[in-house]
CSV table of C-alpha atoms and ligand atoms in Angstrom, one decimal:
chain,number,residue,atom,x,y,z
A,20,UNK,CA,0.0,0.0,0.0
A,21,UNK,CA,1.4,3.4,-0.9
A,22,UNK,CA,1.2,5.8,2.0
A,23,UNK,CA,1.9,9.5,1.7
A,24,UNK,CA,0.2,10.5,5.0
A,25,UNK,CA,2.7,8.8,7.2
A,26,UNK,CA,2.0,10.7,10.4
A,27,UNK,CA,-1.7,10.0,10.1
A,28,UNK,CA,-0.9,6.3,9.2
A,29,UNK,CA,1.1,6.0,12.4
A,30,UNK,CA,-1.6,7.7,14.6
A,31,UNK,CA,-4.5,5.8,13.2
A,32,UNK,CA,-2.7,2.5,13.4
A,33,UNK,CA,-1.7,3.2,17.0
A,34,UNK,CA,-3.6,4.4,20.0
A,35,UNK,CA,-5.8,6.9,18.0
A,36,UNK,CA,-7.2,4.1,15.8
A,37,UNK,CA,-7.6,1.7,18.7
A,38,UNK,CA,-9.5,4.3,20.8
A,39,UNK,CA,-11.8,5.1,17.9
A,40,UNK,CA,-12.4,1.5,17.0
A,41,UNK,CA,-13.2,0.6,20.6
A,42,UNK,CA,-15.8,3.5,20.8
A,43,UNK,CA,-17.3,2.9,17.4
A,44,UNK,CA,-21.0,2.7,16.8
A,45,UNK,CA,-22.0,3.8,20.3
A,46,UNK,CA,-23.0,7.4,19.4
A,47,UNK,CA,-26.8,7.7,19.1
A,48,UNK,CA,-26.5,11.2,17.6
A,49,UNK,CA,-24.3,9.9,14.7
A,50,UNK,CA,-27.3,8.6,12.7
A,51,UNK,CA,-28.6,12.1,12.2
A,52,UNK,CA,-25.3,13.4,10.8
A,53,UNK,CA,-24.9,10.3,8.5
A,54,UNK,CA,-28.5,10.8,7.2
A,55,UNK,CA,-27.7,14.4,6.4
A,56,UNK,CA,-24.5,13.3,4.6
A,57,UNK,CA,-26.2,10.6,2.6
A,58,UNK,CA,-29.1,13.0,1.7
A,59,UNK,CA,-26.6,15.5,0.5
A,60,UNK,CA,-24.8,12.9,-1.6
A,61,UNK,CA,-28.2,11.8,-2.9
A,62,UNK,CA,-27.3,8.2,-2.5
A,63,UNK,CA,-29.8,6.1,-4.5
A,64,UNK,CA,-30.6,2.4,-4.7
A,65,UNK,CA,-28.1,1.6,-7.5
A,66,UNK,CA,-25.3,3.8,-6.6
A,67,UNK,CA,-21.6,2.8,-6.3
A,68,UNK,CA,-20.3,4.7,-3.3
A,69,UNK,CA,-16.8,5.4,-2.0
A,70,UNK,CA,-16.6,6.2,1.7
A,71,UNK,CA,-13.3,8.0,2.4
A,72,UNK,CA,-11.7,7.7,5.9
A,73,UNK,CA,-14.6,5.3,6.7
A,74,UNK,CA,-13.1,4.3,10.1
A,75,UNK,CA,-15.2,1.6,11.7
A,76,UNK,CA,-17.6,1.7,8.8
A,77,UNK,CA,-20.8,3.1,10.4
A,78,UNK,CA,-21.4,5.5,7.4
A,79,UNK,CA,-20.4,2.7,4.9
A,80,UNK,CA,-23.1,0.4,6.3
A,81,UNK,CA,-25.7,3.2,6.2
A,82,UNK,CA,-24.7,3.9,2.6
A,83,UNK,CA,-25.0,0.2,1.8
A,84,UNK,CA,-28.5,0.2,3.1
A,85,UNK,CA,-29.5,3.1,0.8
A,86,UNK,CA,-27.6,1.7,-2.1
A,87,UNK,CA,-29.2,-1.7,-1.7
A,88,UNK,CA,-28.7,-2.6,-5.4
A,89,UNK,CA,-25.4,-0.8,-5.6
A,90,UNK,CA,-22.2,-1.3,-3.7
A,91,UNK,CA,-19.9,0.6,-1.2
A,92,UNK,CA,-16.2,0.6,-0.8
A,93,UNK,CA,-15.0,1.9,2.6
A,94,UNK,CA,-11.4,3.1,2.4
A,95,UNK,CA,-9.2,3.9,5.4
A,96,UNK,CA,-5.6,4.1,6.6
A,97,UNK,CA,-6.3,2.4,9.8
A,98,UNK,CA,-5.9,-1.4,10.3
A,99,UNK,CA,-7.7,-1.4,13.7
A,100,UNK,CA,-10.6,0.6,12.4
A,101,UNK,CA,-11.0,-1.6,9.3
A,102,UNK,CA,-10.9,-4.7,11.5
A,103,UNK,CA,-13.8,-3.4,13.4
A,104,UNK,CA,-15.6,-2.3,10.2
A,105,UNK,CA,-15.3,-5.8,8.7
A,106,UNK,CA,-16.6,-7.4,11.9
A,107,UNK,CA,-19.6,-5.1,12.1
A,108,UNK,CA,-20.4,-5.4,8.4
A,109,UNK,CA,-20.3,-9.2,8.4
A,110,UNK,CA,-23.3,-10.5,6.4
A,111,UNK,CA,-23.8,-7.3,4.5
A,112,UNK,CA,-23.2,-8.3,0.9
A,113,UNK,CA,-22.7,-4.9,-0.8
A,114,UNK,CA,-20.0,-3.4,1.3
A,115,UNK,CA,-16.2,-4.1,1.3
A,116,UNK,CA,-13.3,-2.3,2.9
A,117,UNK,CA,-9.8,-1.6,1.8
A,118,UNK,CA,-6.8,-0.2,3.6
A,119,UNK,CA,-5.7,2.8,1.5
A,120,UNK,CA,-4.3,6.3,1.7
A,121,UNK,CA,-7.0,8.1,-0.2
A,122,UNK,CA,-4.6,10.8,-1.3
A,123,UNK,CA,-2.7,8.4,-3.6
A,124,UNK,CA,-4.5,5.1,-3.8
A,125,UNK,CA,-5.2,4.0,-7.4
A,126,UNK,CA,-8.9,3.7,-7.1
A,127,UNK,CA,-10.4,2.4,-10.4
A,128,UNK,CA,-11.1,5.5,-12.5
A,129,UNK,CA,-14.7,6.7,-13.0
A,130,UNK,CA,-16.0,3.7,-10.9
A,131,UNK,CA,-18.1,5.5,-8.4
A,132,UNK,CA,-21.3,7.6,-8.5
A,133,UNK,CA,-20.6,9.3,-5.2
A,134,UNK,CA,-17.9,9.8,-2.7
A,135,UNK,CA,-18.8,10.5,0.9
A,136,UNK,CA,-16.9,11.1,4.1
A,137,UNK,CA,-17.8,11.8,7.7
A,138,UNK,CA,-14.8,13.5,9.4
A,139,UNK,CA,-12.3,11.6,7.2
A,140,UNK,CA,-10.9,14.2,4.7
A,141,UNK,CA,-9.2,16.8,7.0
A,142,UNK,CA,-5.9,15.0,7.4
A,143,UNK,CA,-4.3,15.0,4.0
A,144,UNK,CA,-0.8,16.4,3.6
A,145,UNK,CA,-1.7,17.5,0.1
A,146,UNK,CA,-5.5,18.0,0.0
A,147,UNK,CA,-5.6,19.3,-3.6
A,148,UNK,CA,-3.9,16.1,-4.8
A,149,UNK,CA,-6.1,14.0,-2.5
A,150,UNK,CA,-9.4,15.5,-3.7
A,151,UNK,CA,-8.2,15.2,-7.3
A,152,UNK,CA,-7.4,11.5,-6.7
A,153,UNK,CA,-10.9,11.0,-5.2
A,154,UNK,CA,-12.4,12.9,-8.1
A,155,UNK,CA,-10.8,10.6,-10.6
A,156,UNK,CA,-12.5,7.7,-8.9
A,157,UNK,CA,-15.8,9.3,-9.7
A,158,UNK,CA,-17.6,9.2,-13.0
A,159,UNK,CA,-18.0,12.6,-14.7
A,160,UNK,CA,-20.9,14.3,-12.8
A,161,UNK,CA,-20.3,12.1,-9.8
A,162,UNK,CA,-21.2,13.6,-6.4
A,163,UNK,CA,-18.9,14.4,-3.5
A,164,UNK,CA,-20.3,15.1,0.0
A,165,UNK,CA,-18.4,15.3,3.2
A,166,UNK,CA,-18.7,16.6,6.8
A,167,UNK,CA,-15.8,18.4,8.6
A,168,UNK,CA,-15.7,20.4,11.8
A,169,UNK,CA,-16.2,24.1,11.8
A,170,UNK,CA,-13.4,26.2,13.4
A,171,UNK,CA,-12.2,25.1,16.8
A,172,UNK,CA,-13.8,28.1,18.6
A,173,UNK,CA,-17.2,27.1,17.3
A,174,UNK,CA,-16.9,23.5,18.7
A,175,UNK,CA,-17.9,23.3,22.3
A,176,UNK,CA,-16.8,19.6,22.3
A,177,UNK,CA,-13.2,21.0,21.7
A,178,UNK,CA,-13.2,24.1,23.8
A,179,UNK,CA,-14.6,22.6,27.0
A,180,UNK,CA,-12.2,19.6,27.4
A,181,UNK,CA,-9.2,21.4,26.1
A,182,UNK,CA,-9.8,24.3,28.6
A,183,UNK,CA,-10.1,21.7,31.4
A,184,UNK,CA,-6.7,20.2,30.6
A,185,UNK,CA,-5.1,23.6,30.1
A,186,UNK,CA,-6.6,24.7,33.4
A,187,UNK,CA,-8.2,27.8,31.9
A,188,UNK,CA,-11.8,29.1,31.5
A,189,UNK,CA,-13.6,27.7,28.5
A,190,UNK,CA,-13.6,31.0,26.5
A,191,UNK,CA,-13.4,29.8,22.9
A,192,UNK,CA,-10.8,32.3,21.5
A,193,UNK,CA,-8.6,32.1,24.5
A,194,UNK,CA,-8.6,28.3,24.4
A,195,UNK,CA,-7.7,28.2,20.7
A,196,UNK,CA,-4.9,30.7,21.3
A,197,UNK,CA,-3.6,28.8,24.3
A,198,UNK,CA,-3.4,25.4,22.6
A,199,UNK,CA,0.3,24.6,22.4
A,200,UNK,CA,2.0,23.4,19.2
A,201,UNK,CA,0.4,23.2,15.8
A,202,UNK,CA,-3.4,23.6,15.6
A,203,UNK,CA,-5.1,20.1,15.6
A,204,UNK,CA,-5.2,18.5,12.1
A,205,UNK,CA,-8.9,17.9,12.5
A,206,UNK,CA,-9.5,21.7,11.9
A,207,UNK,CA,-7.4,21.8,8.7
A,208,UNK,CA,-10.6,22.2,6.5
A,209,UNK,CA,-12.6,24.3,8.9
A,210,UNK,CA,-12.2,27.5,6.8
A,211,UNK,CA,-14.7,27.7,3.9
A,212,UNK,CA,-12.3,29.6,1.8
A,213,UNK,CA,-9.8,26.8,2.2
A,214,UNK,CA,-12.4,24.2,1.4
A,215,UNK,CA,-13.2,26.0,-1.9
A,216,UNK,CA,-9.4,26.2,-2.7
A,217,UNK,CA,-8.8,22.5,-2.2
A,218,UNK,CA,-11.9,21.6,-4.3
A,219,UNK,CA,-10.6,23.6,-7.3
A,220,UNK,CA,-11.1,20.6,-9.5
A,221,UNK,CA,-14.8,20.3,-8.6
A,222,UNK,CA,-17.8,22.3,-9.7
A,223,UNK,CA,-20.9,23.5,-7.8
A,224,UNK,CA,-19.2,23.6,-4.4
A,225,UNK,CA,-21.7,24.3,-1.7
A,226,UNK,CA,-21.0,24.6,2.1
A,227,UNK,CA,-23.8,24.3,4.6
A,228,UNK,CA,-23.5,24.9,8.3
A,229,UNK,CA,-24.9,22.1,10.5
A,230,UNK,CA,-25.2,22.0,14.3
A,231,UNK,CA,-25.7,18.4,15.1
A,232,UNK,CA,-24.9,17.5,18.7
A,233,UNK,CA,-22.2,15.0,19.5
A,234,UNK,CA,-22.3,12.2,22.0
A,235,UNK,CA,-19.2,11.3,24.0
A,236,UNK,CA,-20.1,8.6,26.5
A,237,UNK,CA,-22.8,7.3,28.8
A,238,UNK,CA,-21.3,9.2,31.8
A,239,UNK,CA,-18.8,12.0,32.3
A,240,UNK,CA,-16.3,9.5,33.5
A,241,UNK,CA,-16.7,7.4,30.3
A,242,UNK,CA,-16.6,10.5,28.1
A,243,UNK,CA,-13.4,11.7,30.0
A,244,UNK,CA,-11.8,8.3,29.2
A,245,UNK,CA,-12.7,8.7,25.5
A,246,UNK,CA,-11.2,12.2,25.4
A,247,UNK,CA,-7.9,10.9,27.0
A,248,UNK,CA,-7.6,8.2,24.4
A,249,UNK,CA,-7.5,10.4,21.3
A,250,UNK,CA,-7.2,13.8,19.7
A,251,UNK,CA,-6.0,17.1,21.2
A,252,UNK,CA,-6.8,16.0,24.7
A,253,UNK,CA,-4.6,13.0,24.5
A,254,UNK,CA,-1.8,15.2,23.1
A,255,UNK,CA,-2.2,17.7,26.0
A,256,UNK,CA,-1.9,14.9,28.6
A,257,UNK,CA,1.1,13.4,26.8
A,258,UNK,CA,3.0,16.7,26.6
A,259,UNK,CA,2.3,17.9,30.2
A,260,UNK,CA,4.6,15.9,32.5
A,261,UNK,CA,3.1,17.5,35.6
A,262,UNK,CA,-0.4,16.4,34.8
A,263,UNK,CA,-1.3,12.9,36.0
A,264,UNK,CA,-3.8,10.8,34.1
A,265,UNK,CA,-6.0,10.7,37.3
A,266,UNK,CA,-5.9,14.5,37.6
A,267,UNK,CA,-6.7,14.9,33.9
A,268,UNK,CA,-9.6,12.4,34.2
A,269,UNK,CA,-11.0,14.2,37.2
A,270,UNK,CA,-10.8,17.6,35.5
A,271,UNK,CA,-12.5,16.3,32.3
A,272,UNK,CA,-15.2,14.5,34.3
A,273,UNK,CA,-16.0,17.7,36.2
A,274,UNK,CA,-16.0,19.9,33.0
A,275,UNK,CA,-18.3,17.4,31.2
A,276,UNK,CA,-20.7,16.8,34.0
A,277,UNK,CA,-23.0,19.8,33.0
A,278,UNK,CA,-23.5,18.1,29.6
A,279,UNK,CA,-24.7,14.8,31.1
A,280,UNK,CA,-28.3,13.8,30.8
A,281,UNK,CA,-30.5,10.7,30.4
A,282,UNK,CA,-29.0,10.2,26.9
A,283,UNK,CA,-25.4,10.4,28.1
A,284,UNK,CA,-22.9,13.2,27.6
A,285,UNK,CA,-23.9,15.3,24.6
A,286,UNK,CA,-22.1,18.5,23.5
A,287,UNK,CA,-23.2,21.0,20.9
A,288,UNK,CA,-21.5,20.3,17.5
A,289,UNK,CA,-20.7,22.6,14.6
A,290,UNK,CA,-20.0,21.0,11.2
A,291,UNK,CA,-19.7,22.0,7.5
A,292,UNK,CA,-21.6,19.8,5.1
A,293,UNK,CA,-19.8,20.2,1.8
A,294,UNK,CA,-21.1,19.0,-1.6
A,295,UNK,CA,-19.5,19.3,-5.0
A,296,UNK,CA,-19.7,17.7,-8.5
A,297,UNK,CA,-16.8,16.1,-10.3
A,298,UNK,CA,-16.5,17.4,-13.8
A,299,UNK,CA,-13.5,15.2,-14.9
A,300,UNK,CA,-11.2,17.9,-13.6
A,301,UNK,CA,-12.6,20.4,-16.0
A,302,UNK,CA,-13.4,22.9,-13.3
A,303,UNK,CA,-9.7,23.3,-12.6
A,304,UNK,CA,-8.8,24.0,-16.3
B,28,LIG,C1,-12.0,11.2,12.8
B,28,LIG,S1,-11.9,9.6,12.1
B,28,LIG,C2,-13.5,9.4,11.4
B,28,LIG,C3,-13.8,7.9,11.1
B,28,LIG,C4,-15.2,7.7,10.6
B,28,LIG,N1,-15.5,8.3,9.3
B,28,LIG,C5,-16.2,8.2,11.6
B,28,LIG,O1,-16.9,9.2,11.4
B,28,LIG,O2,-16.3,7.6,12.7
B,28,LIG,C6,-10.8,9.9,10.7
B,28,LIG,C7,-10.5,8.7,9.9
B,28,LIG,O3,-9.9,9.1,8.7
B,28,LIG,C8,-8.9,8.1,8.3
B,28,LIG,N2,-7.9,8.8,7.5
B,28,LIG,C9,-7.1,9.8,7.8
B,28,LIG,N3,-6.3,10.1,6.7
B,28,LIG,C10,-6.6,9.2,5.7
B,28,LIG,C11,-6.1,9.0,4.4
B,28,LIG,N4,-5.2,9.8,3.9
B,28,LIG,N5,-6.7,8.0,3.7
B,28,LIG,C12,-7.7,7.2,4.2
B,28,LIG,N6,-8.2,7.4,5.5
B,28,LIG,C13,-7.6,8.4,6.2
B,28,LIG,C14,-8.3,7.7,9.7
B,28,LIG,O4,-7.7,6.5,9.6
B,28,LIG,C15,-9.6,7.6,10.5
B,28,LIG,O5,-10.2,6.4,10.5
């Protein structure tokens, strides 16, 4: 397998991937976001669908249900996530998974009617090359639809836990400014101007703001555990030698407690739902 995104490959085949795979398919709010994504991609009964960064395959299975007479290929860098995806999709005849770096993988040209992604397209080292590669896998006129997070300061699920570990008040701009090191990769496509730039080879780009809430665990303690296993919060714990895991867990649990209810710990979400049409690269010429 050719891999250009080596950092992401390492992360998603290590603790990051294991944490996500273990927590897969528990989020009761995820169905709403996936429905919005599949509606936006206009997935029909006979469609051939490519699911980019499919992770544990929740969206791939949902797409396979809609494309009952079509087929779905879920592509992801992560071995642990794909292992979980294959287990959960056992018995579903029209979905397969492949370990691939979507930026460079030689997908069969023109073979898909639609490409979808839920939070799987923000991590490319060369997003223009990656989206062009994905476009080539689409037939001319094929649809692209994906969901990415809005900027960090709009995402309470980012601001609240990061503030807790930094030991500061959860004021969005201050928390974003105080985050050490590079901004988290998950926000690499959070600026609509940037989204339009990287989709230069596509036509009819549309960007819609969504506010679908996100579920993080049944209890604050479980949600805290999840936050410590992946993403910016795991990074903050790893880099702060003075912060013990117990202390971090306690701080996160306390910060998340106000968001706990009968349905578990749910924080407001802020996403962009992006759609575009592949023109065979003509839009870029
Ligand atoms: C935040 S997770 C989202 C997973 C899944 N779509 C979901 O919503 O649960 C991001 C996923 O993108 C995958 N990914 C990151 N870069 C990728 C690349 N270049 N090619 C394929 N998959 C990639 C990761 O392995 C990971 O499974």
